[in-house]
Amino acid sequence: TPNPKPQTPNPKPQTPEVNKLPSNFRSQICIYTLLISLGEEMSTGTVFITLTKGCFSPGRQVDGTISLNLRQAFPGANEIHLNIRGLEETKTIERRERTVYYTENGEQKSRTETYYVTHHGSNAFFNHTFTVHRFNTTFMPAGQYSFPVSFVLQNGLPSTFNQDFYRNGNCYGRVNYTMTVTIKSETNSRQFPTISCTKPFIVNQELVLNSGIQKHETEKEIVSCCCLNKGKAKITTYFEKSDYV
């Protein structure tokens, strides 16, 4: 008696999941992958800023590192610039009234209308740019670079501040600091776009130690009509501490 044939046929190979997708969706995936690869090829390079910490005080030193990765030579640029900027911005909404005159049934009348005026303010109170590194060539060679940066914040800078409030509408007051590194081609900016990176950082006033209760006295002669002595006046003031933040 011949050997019986197996009852269960050999299983067919499984089709990959991607082949089960609709053809138009697979085309979209291919196009998307192609665009990503083209973007990577067209990009000249990238630059990043890292800081030793995220918060600094006025009068203190800021330390960090600029990391540059050039996939190809960057012609027309041989300097790396760093800008440190402090910007204050405000938005307030003012409520105003005006009188409107009109005629109704031949009679002159007036009414009071309320309207609102939006005010925007912007001031770069701290703005300084300096050169981090200068190459000895008219271009930047391809490669990976690391540049340490260090600078001291001037005294008296205001602390970072962001406050939203509602007064006749949505308003705000802001104080923010940023570091921006820029590499720009002076000869071929269309083919080689500017490489830049902006890093925000926080500025906070240092903690002020309490020096105790402060007492001040002032005594003055009171004189009227240039010659009449009215006696003395003495004022004594007390403050819980000598410094406030």
Coordinates of N, CA and C in Angstrom, one line a residue:
T1 N 0.9 -1.2 0.0 CA 0.0 0.0 0.0 C 0.9 1.2 0.0
P2 N 0.7 2.1 -1.0 CA 1.5 3.4 -1.0 C 1.3 4.3 0.2
N3 N 2.3 5.0 0.5 CA 2.1 6.0 1.6 C 1.1 7.0 1.3
P4 N 0.2 7.3 2.2 CA -0.9 8.3 2.0 C -0.3 9.6 1.9
K5 N -0.9 10.5 1.0 CA -0.5 11.9 0.9 C -0.9 12.7 2.1
P6 N -0.1 13.7 2.4 CA -0.5 14.5 3.6 C -1.8 15.2 3.4
Q7 N -2.7 15.2 4.4 CA -4.0 15.8 4.3 C -4.0 17.3 4.2
T8 N -3.0 17.9 4.9 CA -3.0 19.4 4.9 C -2.0 19.9 3.9
P9 N -2.4 20.7 3.0 CA -1.5 21.3 2.0 C -0.5 22.2 2.6
N10 N 0.7 22.3 1.9 CA 1.7 23.2 2.4 C 1.2 24.7 2.5
P11 N 1.4 25.3 3.6 CA 0.9 26.7 3.7 C 1.6 27.6 2.7
K12 N 0.8 28.6 2.1 CA 1.4 29.6 1.2 C 2.2 30.6 2.0
P13 N 3.2 31.1 1.3 CA 4.0 32.2 2.1 C 3.1 33.4 2.3
Q14 N 3.4 34.0 3.5 CA 2.6 35.1 3.9 C 3.0 36.4 3.1
T15 N 2.0 37.2 2.7 CA 2.3 38.4 2.0 C 2.7 39.5 3.1
P16 N 3.8 40.2 2.8 CA 4.1 41.3 3.8 C 3.0 42.3 4.0
E17 N 2.9 42.8 5.2 CA 1.8 43.7 5.5 C 1.8 44.9 4.6
V18 N 3.0 45.4 4.2 CA 3.0 46.6 3.4 C 2.3 46.4 2.1
N19 N 2.4 45.2 1.6 CA 1.8 44.9 0.2 C 0.3 44.9 0.3
K20 N -0.3 44.8 1.5 CA -1.7 44.8 1.7 C -2.3 46.2 1.7
L21 N -1.4 47.2 1.8 CA -1.9 48.6 1.8 C -2.4 48.9 0.4
P22 N -3.3 49.9 0.3 CA -3.8 50.3 -1.0 C -2.6 50.9 -1.8
S23 N -2.7 50.7 -3.1 CA -1.6 51.2 -4.0 C -1.3 52.7 -3.9
N24 N -2.4 53.5 -3.8 CA -2.2 54.9 -3.7 C -1.5 55.3 -2.4
F25 N -1.8 54.6 -1.3 CA -1.2 54.9 0.0 C 0.3 54.5 0.0
R26 N 0.6 53.3 -0.7 CA 2.0 53.0 -0.8 C 2.8 54.0 -1.6
S27 N 2.1 54.6 -2.6 CA 2.8 55.7 -3.4 C 3.1 56.9 -2.5
Q28 N 2.1 57.2 -1.6 CA 2.3 58.4 -0.8 C 3.5 58.1 0.2
I29 N 3.6 56.9 0.7 CA 4.8 56.6 1.6 C 6.1 56.7 0.8
C30 N 6.1 56.2 -0.4 CA 7.3 56.3 -1.2 C 7.7 57.8 -1.5
I31 N 6.7 58.6 -1.8 CA 7.0 60.0 -2.1 C 7.5 60.7 -0.8
Y32 N 6.8 60.4 0.3 CA 7.2 61.0 1.6 C 8.7 60.6 1.9
T33 N 9.1 59.3 1.7 CA 10.4 58.9 2.0 C 11.4 59.6 1.1
L34 N 11.0 59.8 -0.2 CA 11.9 60.4 -1.1 C 12.1 61.9 -0.7
L35 N 11.0 62.6 -0.3 CA 11.2 63.9 0.1 C 12.1 64.1 1.3
I36 N 12.0 63.1 2.3 CA 12.9 63.1 3.4 C 14.4 63.0 3.0
S37 N 14.6 62.0 2.1 CA 16.0 61.8 1.7 C 16.5 63.0 0.9
L38 N 15.7 63.6 0.1 CA 16.1 64.8 -0.7 C 16.4 65.9 0.3
G39 N 15.6 66.1 1.3 CA 15.8 67.1 2.3 C 17.1 66.9 3.0
E40 N 17.5 65.7 3.4 CA 18.7 65.4 4.0 C 19.9 65.7 3.1
E41 N 19.7 65.4 1.8 CA 20.8 65.7 0.9 C 21.0 67.2 0.6
M42 N 19.9 67.9 0.6 CA 20.0 69.3 0.3 C 20.4 70.2 1.5
S43 N 20.2 69.6 2.7 CA 20.6 70.4 3.9 C 22.2 70.4 4.0
T44 N 22.7 71.6 4.1 CA 24.2 71.7 4.2 C 24.7 71.2 5.5
G45 N 24.0 71.5 6.6 CA 24.4 71.1 7.9 C 23.5 71.6 9.0
T46 N 23.9 71.3 10.2 CA 23.1 71.7 11.4 C 24.0 72.2 12.5
V47 N 23.4 73.0 13.3 CA 24.1 73.6 14.5 C 23.2 73.6 15.7
F48 N 23.8 73.4 16.9 CA 23.1 73.3 18.1 C 23.9 74.0 19.2
I49 N 23.1 74.5 20.2 CA 23.7 75.2 21.4 C 23.3 74.4 22.6
T50 N 24.3 74.1 23.4 CA 24.0 73.4 24.7 C 24.7 74.3 25.8
L51 N 23.9 74.5 26.9 CA 24.4 75.3 28.0 C 24.7 74.4 29.3
T52 N 25.6 74.8 30.1 CA 25.9 74.0 31.3 C 24.7 74.0 32.3
K53 N 23.8 75.0 32.2 CA 22.6 75.0 33.0 C 21.6 75.9 32.3
G54 N 20.4 75.9 32.8 CA 19.3 76.6 32.1 C 19.0 78.0 32.7
C55 N 19.6 78.3 33.9 CA 19.3 79.5 34.6 C 20.5 80.2 35.0
F56 N 20.6 81.5 34.8 CA 21.8 82.3 35.1 C 21.4 83.6 35.8
S57 N 22.4 84.2 36.5 CA 22.1 85.5 37.2 C 22.9 86.6 36.6
P58 N 22.4 87.8 36.7 CA 23.2 89.0 36.2 C 24.5 89.1 36.9
G59 N 25.6 89.4 36.1 CA 26.9 89.5 36.7 C 27.6 88.2 36.7
R60 N 27.0 87.1 36.4 CA 27.6 85.8 36.4 C 28.0 85.3 35.0
Q61 N 28.8 84.3 34.9 CA 29.3 83.8 33.6 C 28.4 82.7 33.1
V62 N 28.2 82.8 31.8 CA 27.4 81.8 31.0 C 28.4 81.0 30.2
D63 N 28.3 79.6 30.4 CA 29.1 78.7 29.7 C 28.3 77.8 28.8
G64 N 28.8 77.5 27.6 CA 28.1 76.6 26.8 C 29.0 76.1 25.6
T65 N 28.4 75.3 24.7 CA 29.1 74.7 23.6 C 28.2 74.8 22.3
I66 N 28.9 75.3 21.2 CA 28.2 75.3 19.9 C 28.7 74.1 19.2
S67 N 27.8 73.2 18.7 CA 28.1 72.0 18.0 C 27.7 72.2 16.5
L68 N 28.6 72.1 15.6 CA 28.4 72.3 14.2 C 28.7 71.1 13.4
N69 N 27.8 70.7 12.5 CA 27.9 69.5 11.7 C 27.7 69.9 10.2
L70 N 28.8 70.0 9.4 CA 28.7 70.4 8.0 C 28.8 69.2 7.2
R71 N 27.8 68.8 6.4 CA 27.8 67.7 5.5 C 28.6 67.9 4.3
Q72 N 28.8 69.2 3.9 CA 29.6 69.6 2.8 C 30.2 70.9 3.0
A73 N 31.2 71.3 2.2 CA 31.8 72.6 2.4 C 30.8 73.7 2.2
F74 N 31.0 74.8 3.0 CA 30.1 75.9 3.0 C 30.8 77.1 2.5
P75 N 30.6 77.4 1.2 CA 31.4 78.5 0.6 C 30.8 79.9 1.0
G76 N 31.7 80.9 1.0 CA 31.2 82.2 1.2 C 31.0 82.6 2.7
A77 N 31.4 81.6 3.6 CA 31.2 81.9 5.0 C 32.5 81.4 5.7
N78 N 33.0 82.2 6.6 CA 34.2 81.7 7.4 C 34.1 82.2 8.8
E79 N 32.9 82.7 9.3 CA 32.8 83.2 10.6 C 31.5 82.6 11.2
I80 N 31.6 82.3 12.5 CA 30.4 81.9 13.3 C 30.1 83.0 14.3
H81 N 28.9 83.5 14.2 CA 28.4 84.6 15.0 C 27.4 84.1 16.1
L82 N 27.5 84.7 17.3 CA 26.6 84.4 18.4 C 26.0 85.8 18.8
N83 N 24.7 85.8 18.9 CA 23.9 86.9 19.4 C 23.2 86.6 20.7
I84 N 23.4 87.5 21.7 CA 22.7 87.4 23.0 C 21.7 88.5 23.0
R85 N 20.5 88.2 23.3 CA 19.4 89.2 23.2 C 18.5 89.1 24.4
G86 N 18.1 90.3 24.9 CA 17.1 90.4 25.9 C 16.0 91.2 25.4
L87 N 14.8 90.7 25.3 CA 13.6 91.4 24.7 C 12.5 91.5 25.7
E88 N 11.9 92.7 25.8 CA 10.7 92.9 26.6 C 9.6 93.2 25.6
E89 N 8.4 92.6 25.9 CA 7.3 92.8 25.0 C 6.0 93.0 25.9
T90 N 5.1 93.9 25.4 CA 3.9 94.1 26.2 C 2.7 94.3 25.2
K91 N 1.6 93.9 25.7 CA 0.3 94.1 25.0 C -0.7 94.6 26.0
T92 N -1.3 95.7 25.8 CA -2.3 96.2 26.7 C -3.5 96.8 25.8
I93 N -4.6 96.7 26.4 CA -5.9 97.2 25.7 C -6.5 98.3 26.5
E94 N -6.6 99.5 25.9 CA -7.1 100.7 26.6 C -8.5 100.9 26.2
R95 N -9.3 101.2 27.2 CA -10.7 101.5 27.0 C -10.9 103.0 26.9
R96 N -11.5 103.5 25.9 CA -11.8 104.9 25.7 C -13.2 105.2 25.4
E97 N -13.6 106.4 25.5 CA -15.0 106.9 25.2 C -14.9 108.1 24.3
R98 N -15.9 108.2 23.4 CA -16.0 109.4 22.6 C -17.5 109.7 22.4
T99 N -17.7 111.0 22.1 CA -19.0 111.5 21.9 C -19.3 111.5 20.4
V100 N -20.4 111.0 20.0 CA -20.9 110.9 18.6 C -22.1 111.8 18.4
Y101 N -22.1 112.7 17.5 CA -23.3 113.5 17.3 C -24.0 113.0 16.0
Y102 N -25.3 113.1 16.1 CA -26.1 112.6 15.0 C -27.5 113.3 15.0
T103 N -28.2 113.2 13.9 CA -29.5 113.9 13.8 C -30.6 112.9 13.7
E104 N -31.6 113.0 14.5 CA -32.7 112.1 14.5 C -34.0 112.9 14.5
N105 N -34.8 112.7 13.4 CA -36.1 113.5 13.2 C -35.9 115.0 13.3
G106 N -34.8 115.4 12.6 CA -34.4 116.8 12.6 C -33.9 117.4 13.9
E107 N -33.7 116.5 14.8 CA -33.1 117.0 16.1 C -31.7 116.6 16.3
Q108 N -30.8 117.5 16.7 CA -29.4 117.1 17.0 C -29.3 116.4 18.3
K109 N -28.7 115.2 18.2 CA -28.5 114.4 19.4 C -27.0 114.0 19.5
S110 N -26.7 113.4 20.7 CA -25.4 112.9 20.9 C -25.5 111.6 21.7
R111 N -24.5 110.8 21.6 CA -24.4 109.6 22.5 C -22.9 109.3 22.7
T112 N -22.7 108.6 23.8 CA -21.3 108.2 24.1 C -21.0 106.8 23.7
E113 N -20.0 106.6 22.9 CA -19.6 105.3 22.5 C -18.3 104.9 23.2
T114 N -18.2 103.6 23.4 CA -17.0 103.0 24.0 C -16.2 102.2 22.9
Y115 N -14.9 102.5 22.9 CA -14.1 101.7 21.9 C -12.7 101.4 22.6
Y116 N -12.0 100.5 22.0 CA -10.8 99.9 22.6 C -9.6 100.1 21.6
V117 N -8.5 100.5 22.2 CA -7.2 100.6 21.4 C -6.2 99.7 22.0
T118 N -5.6 98.9 21.1 CA -4.6 97.9 21.5 C -3.2 98.5 21.3
H119 N -2.4 98.4 22.4 CA -1.0 98.9 22.3 C -0.1 97.8 22.4
H120 N 0.9 97.8 21.5 CA 2.0 96.8 21.5 C 3.3 97.5 21.7
G121 N 4.1 96.9 22.6 CA 5.5 97.5 22.9 C 6.5 96.4 22.8
S122 N 7.7 96.8 22.2 CA 8.8 95.8 22.1 C 10.1 96.6 22.2
N123 N 11.0 96.1 23.0 CA 12.3 96.8 23.2 C 13.4 95.7 23.5
A124 N 14.4 95.7 22.6 CA 15.6 94.9 22.8 C 16.5 95.6 23.7
F125 N 16.4 95.5 25.0 CA 17.2 96.2 26.0 C 18.6 95.7 26.1
F126 N 18.8 94.5 25.6 CA 20.2 93.9 25.6 C 20.3 93.1 24.3
N127 N 21.4 93.6 23.5 CA 21.5 93.0 22.2 C 23.0 93.1 21.8
H128 N 23.7 92.0 21.9 CA 25.1 92.0 21.6 C 25.5 90.8 20.7
T129 N 26.3 91.0 19.7 CA 26.7 90.0 18.8 C 28.3 90.0 18.7
F130 N 28.9 88.8 18.8 CA 30.3 88.7 18.7 C 30.7 87.4 17.9
T131 N 31.9 87.4 17.4 CA 32.4 86.3 16.6 C 32.9 85.2 17.5
V132 N 32.4 84.0 17.3 CA 32.9 82.8 18.1 C 34.2 82.2 17.5
H133 N 34.2 82.1 16.2 CA 35.3 81.5 15.5 C 35.4 82.0 14.1
R134 N 36.7 82.2 13.6 CA 36.9 82.6 12.3 C 37.9 81.6 11.6
F135 N 37.4 81.0 10.4 CA 38.3 80.1 9.7 C 39.3 81.0 8.8
N136 N 40.4 80.4 8.5 CA 41.4 81.1 7.7 C 41.2 80.9 6.2
T137 N 40.1 80.4 5.9 CA 39.8 80.2 4.5 C 38.5 81.0 4.1
T138 N 38.2 81.0 2.8 CA 36.9 81.7 2.4 C 35.7 80.8 2.4
F139 N 35.9 79.6 3.0 CA 34.7 78.7 3.1 C 34.9 77.9 4.4
M140 N 33.9 77.2 4.8 CA 34.0 76.3 6.0 C 34.1 74.9 5.5
P141 N 35.1 74.2 5.8 CA 35.3 72.8 5.4 C 34.2 71.9 6.0
A142 N 33.9 70.9 5.3 CA 32.9 69.9 5.8 C 33.6 69.2 7.1
G143 N 32.7 68.8 8.0 CA 33.2 68.2 9.2 C 32.3 68.5 10.4
Q144 N 32.7 67.9 11.5 CA 32.0 68.2 12.8 C 32.9 69.0 13.7
Y145 N 32.3 70.1 14.3 CA 33.1 71.0 15.1 C 32.4 71.3 16.4
S146 N 33.2 71.6 17.4 CA 32.7 72.0 18.7 C 33.4 73.2 19.2
F147 N 32.7 74.3 19.5 CA 33.2 75.5 19.9 C 32.7 75.9 21.3
P148 N 33.6 76.0 22.3 CA 33.2 76.4 23.6 C 32.9 77.9 23.6
V149 N 31.9 78.4 24.3 CA 31.5 79.8 24.4 C 31.4 80.2 25.9
S150 N 31.8 81.4 26.2 CA 31.7 81.9 27.6 C 31.6 83.4 27.5
F151 N 30.7 83.9 28.3 CA 30.5 85.4 28.4 C 29.9 85.7 29.8
V152 N 30.0 87.0 30.2 CA 29.5 87.4 31.5 C 28.3 88.3 31.2
L153 N 27.2 88.0 31.9 CA 26.0 88.9 31.8 C 26.2 90.1 32.6
Q154 N 25.8 91.2 32.0 CA 26.0 92.5 32.8 C 25.1 92.6 34.0
N155 N 25.5 93.4 34.9 CA 24.7 93.6 36.2 C 23.4 94.4 35.9
G156 N 22.4 94.2 36.7 CA 21.2 95.0 36.6 C 20.2 94.5 35.5
L157 N 20.4 93.3 34.9 CA 19.5 92.8 34.0 C 18.2 92.4 34.7
P158 N 17.0 92.6 34.1 CA 15.8 92.2 34.7 C 15.6 90.6 34.6
S159 N 14.9 90.1 35.5 CA 14.7 88.6 35.5 C 13.7 88.3 34.3
T160 N 13.8 87.0 33.9 CA 12.9 86.5 32.9 C 11.5 86.6 33.5
F161 N 10.5 87.0 32.7 CA 9.2 87.3 33.2 C 8.2 87.0 32.1
N162 N 7.1 86.3 32.4 CA 6.0 86.0 31.4 C 4.7 86.0 32.2
Q163 N 3.9 87.0 31.9 CA 2.6 87.1 32.6 C 1.5 87.5 31.7
D164 N 0.5 86.6 31.6 CA -0.7 86.9 30.8 C -1.8 87.4 31.8
F165 N -2.6 88.4 31.4 CA -3.7 88.9 32.2 C -4.8 89.4 31.3
Y166 N -5.9 89.6 31.9 CA -7.1 90.0 31.2 C -7.5 91.4 31.7
R167 N -7.4 92.4 30.8 CA -7.9 93.7 31.1 C -8.4 94.4 29.8
N168 N -9.7 94.3 29.7 CA -10.4 94.7 28.4 C -10.0 93.8 27.3
G169 N -9.5 92.7 27.6 CA -9.0 91.7 26.6 C -7.8 91.0 27.0
N170 N -7.3 90.1 26.2 CA -6.1 89.3 26.6 C -4.8 90.2 26.4
C171 N -4.1 90.4 27.5 CA -2.9 91.2 27.5 C -1.7 90.4 28.1
Y172 N -0.5 90.9 28.0 CA 0.6 90.2 28.5 C 1.8 91.2 28.7
G173 N 2.7 90.7 29.5 CA 4.0 91.4 29.7 C 5.1 90.3 29.8
R174 N 6.2 90.5 29.0 CA 7.2 89.4 28.8 C 8.6 90.0 28.8
V175 N 9.5 89.3 29.5 CA 10.9 89.5 29.4 C 11.6 88.2 29.1
N176 N 12.3 88.1 28.0 CA 12.9 86.8 27.6 C 14.3 87.0 27.0
Y177 N 15.1 86.0 27.2 CA 16.5 86.0 26.7 C 16.7 84.9 25.8
T178 N 17.5 85.1 24.7 CA 17.8 84.1 23.7 C 19.3 84.2 23.3
M179 N 19.8 83.1 22.9 CA 21.1 83.0 22.2 C 20.9 82.4 20.8
T180 N 21.4 83.1 19.8 CA 21.3 82.7 18.4 C 22.6 82.6 17.8
V181 N 23.0 81.4 17.2 CA 24.2 81.2 16.5 C 23.8 81.2 15.0
T182 N 24.6 81.9 14.2 CA 24.3 82.1 12.8 C 25.6 81.9 11.9
I183 N 25.4 81.1 10.8 CA 26.4 80.9 9.8 C 25.8 81.3 8.5
K184 N 26.3 82.3 7.8 CA 25.7 82.9 6.6 C 26.7 83.0 5.5
S185 N 26.3 82.5 4.3 CA 27.1 82.6 3.1 C 26.9 84.0 2.5
E186 N 28.0 84.7 2.3 CA 28.0 86.1 1.8 C 28.0 86.1 0.2
T187 N 28.3 84.9 -0.4 CA 28.4 84.9 -1.8 C 27.3 84.0 -2.5
N188 N 26.8 83.0 -1.8 CA 25.8 82.2 -2.5 C 24.7 81.7 -1.5
S189 N 24.0 82.7 -1.0 CA 23.0 82.5 0.0 C 21.8 81.7 -0.5
R190 N 21.5 81.7 -1.8 CA 20.4 81.0 -2.4 C 20.7 79.5 -2.4
Q191 N 21.8 79.1 -2.8 CA 22.2 77.7 -2.9 C 22.6 77.1 -1.5
F192 N 23.1 78.0 -0.7 CA 23.5 77.6 0.7 C 22.8 78.5 1.7
P193 N 21.6 78.1 2.1 CA 20.8 78.9 3.1 C 21.5 79.1 4.4
T194 N 21.2 80.1 5.1 CA 21.8 80.4 6.4 C 21.5 79.2 7.4
I195 N 22.5 78.8 8.1 CA 22.4 77.8 9.2 C 22.3 78.6 10.5
S196 N 21.3 78.3 11.3 CA 21.1 79.0 12.6 C 20.4 78.2 13.6
C197 N 20.5 78.6 14.9 CA 19.9 77.9 16.0 C 19.7 78.9 17.1
T198 N 18.5 78.9 17.6 CA 18.1 79.9 18.7 C 17.9 79.1 20.0
K199 N 18.5 79.4 21.1 CA 18.4 78.8 22.4 C 17.9 79.7 23.4
P200 N 16.7 79.6 24.0 CA 16.3 80.4 25.1 C 17.0 80.1 26.4
F201 N 17.2 81.0 27.3 CA 17.8 80.8 28.6 C 17.1 81.7 29.6
I202 N 17.2 81.4 30.9 CA 16.5 82.1 31.9 C 17.5 82.9 32.7
V203 N 17.1 84.1 33.0 CA 17.9 85.0 33.9 C 17.1 85.3 35.1
N204 N 17.6 85.0 36.3 CA 17.0 85.2 37.6 C 17.9 86.0 38.5
Q205 N 17.4 86.9 39.2 CA 18.2 87.6 40.2 C 18.6 86.7 41.3
E206 N 19.8 86.9 41.9 CA 20.2 86.0 42.9 C 19.4 86.3 44.2
L207 N 19.4 85.3 45.1 CA 18.7 85.4 46.3 C 19.3 86.4 47.2
V208 N 18.5 87.4 47.7 CA 19.0 88.4 48.6 C 18.9 88.0 50.0
L209 N 19.9 88.0 50.8 CA 19.9 87.6 52.2 C 19.3 88.7 53.0
N210 N 18.4 88.3 54.0 CA 17.8 89.3 54.8 C 18.8 89.9 55.8
S211 N 19.0 91.2 55.8 CA 19.9 91.8 56.7 C 19.3 92.3 58.0
G212 N 18.0 92.0 58.2 CA 17.3 92.4 59.5 C 16.6 93.7 59.3
I213 N 15.9 94.0 60.4 CA 15.0 95.2 60.4 C 15.9 96.5 60.3
Q214 N 15.5 97.4 59.4 CA 16.2 98.6 59.1 C 15.5 99.8 59.7
K215 N 16.2 100.7 60.5 CA 15.6 101.8 61.1 C 16.3 103.1 60.6
H216 N 15.5 104.1 60.2 CA 16.0 105.3 59.7 C 15.3 106.5 60.4
E217 N 16.0 107.5 60.8 CA 15.4 108.7 61.4 C 15.9 109.9 60.7
T218 N 14.9 110.9 60.5 CA 15.2 112.1 59.9 C 14.6 113.3 60.7
E219 N 15.4 114.3 61.0 CA 15.0 115.4 61.8 C 15.3 116.7 61.0
K220 N 14.3 117.6 60.9 CA 14.4 118.8 60.1 C 13.8 120.0 60.9
E221 N 14.4 121.2 60.6 CA 13.8 122.4 61.2 C 12.7 122.9 60.2
I222 N 11.6 123.3 60.8 CA 10.4 123.8 60.0 C 10.5 125.3 60.1
V223 N 10.6 125.9 58.9 CA 10.7 127.4 58.8 C 9.7 127.8 57.8
S224 N 8.9 128.9 58.2 CA 8.0 129.5 57.2 C 8.3 130.9 57.0
C225 N 7.9 131.4 55.9 CA 8.1 132.8 55.5 C 9.6 133.2 55.6
C226 N 10.5 132.2 55.4 CA 11.9 132.3 55.3 C 12.6 132.6 56.6
C227 N 11.8 133.0 57.7 CA 12.5 133.3 58.9 C 11.8 132.9 60.2
L228 N 10.5 132.5 60.1 CA 9.8 132.1 61.3 C 10.0 130.6 61.6
N229 N 10.6 130.4 62.7 CA 10.9 129.0 63.2 C 9.7 128.4 63.7
K230 N 9.3 127.3 63.1 CA 8.1 126.5 63.6 C 8.4 125.3 64.4
G231 N 9.7 125.2 64.8 CA 10.1 124.0 65.5 C 10.7 122.9 64.7
K232 N 10.8 121.7 65.2 CA 11.5 120.6 64.6 C 10.4 119.5 64.3
A233 N 10.7 118.8 63.2 CA 9.9 117.6 62.8 C 10.8 116.4 62.7
K234 N 10.4 115.3 63.3 CA 11.2 114.1 63.3 C 10.4 112.9 62.7
I235 N 11.0 112.2 61.8 CA 10.3 111.1 61.2 C 11.2 109.8 61.4
T236 N 10.6 108.8 61.9 CA 11.3 107.5 62.1 C 10.6 106.4 61.3
T237 N 11.4 105.7 60.4 CA 10.8 104.7 59.6 C 11.5 103.3 59.9
Y238 N 10.7 102.3 59.7 CA 11.2 100.9 59.9 C 10.9 100.1 58.7
F239 N 11.9 99.3 58.3 CA 11.7 98.4 57.1 C 12.2 97.0 57.6
E240 N 11.4 96.0 57.2 CA 11.8 94.6 57.6 C 13.1 94.1 57.1
K241 N 13.5 94.7 55.9 CA 14.8 94.3 55.4 C 15.3 95.4 54.5
S242 N 16.6 95.4 54.1 CA 17.2 96.4 53.3 C 17.1 96.2 51.8
D243 N 16.9 95.0 51.4 CA 16.9 94.7 50.0 C 15.6 94.0 49.6
Y244 N 15.1 94.3 48.4 CA 13.9 93.6 47.9 C 14.2 93.2 46.5
V245 N 13.6 92.1 46.1 CA 13.7 91.6 44.7 C 12.3 91.7 44.0

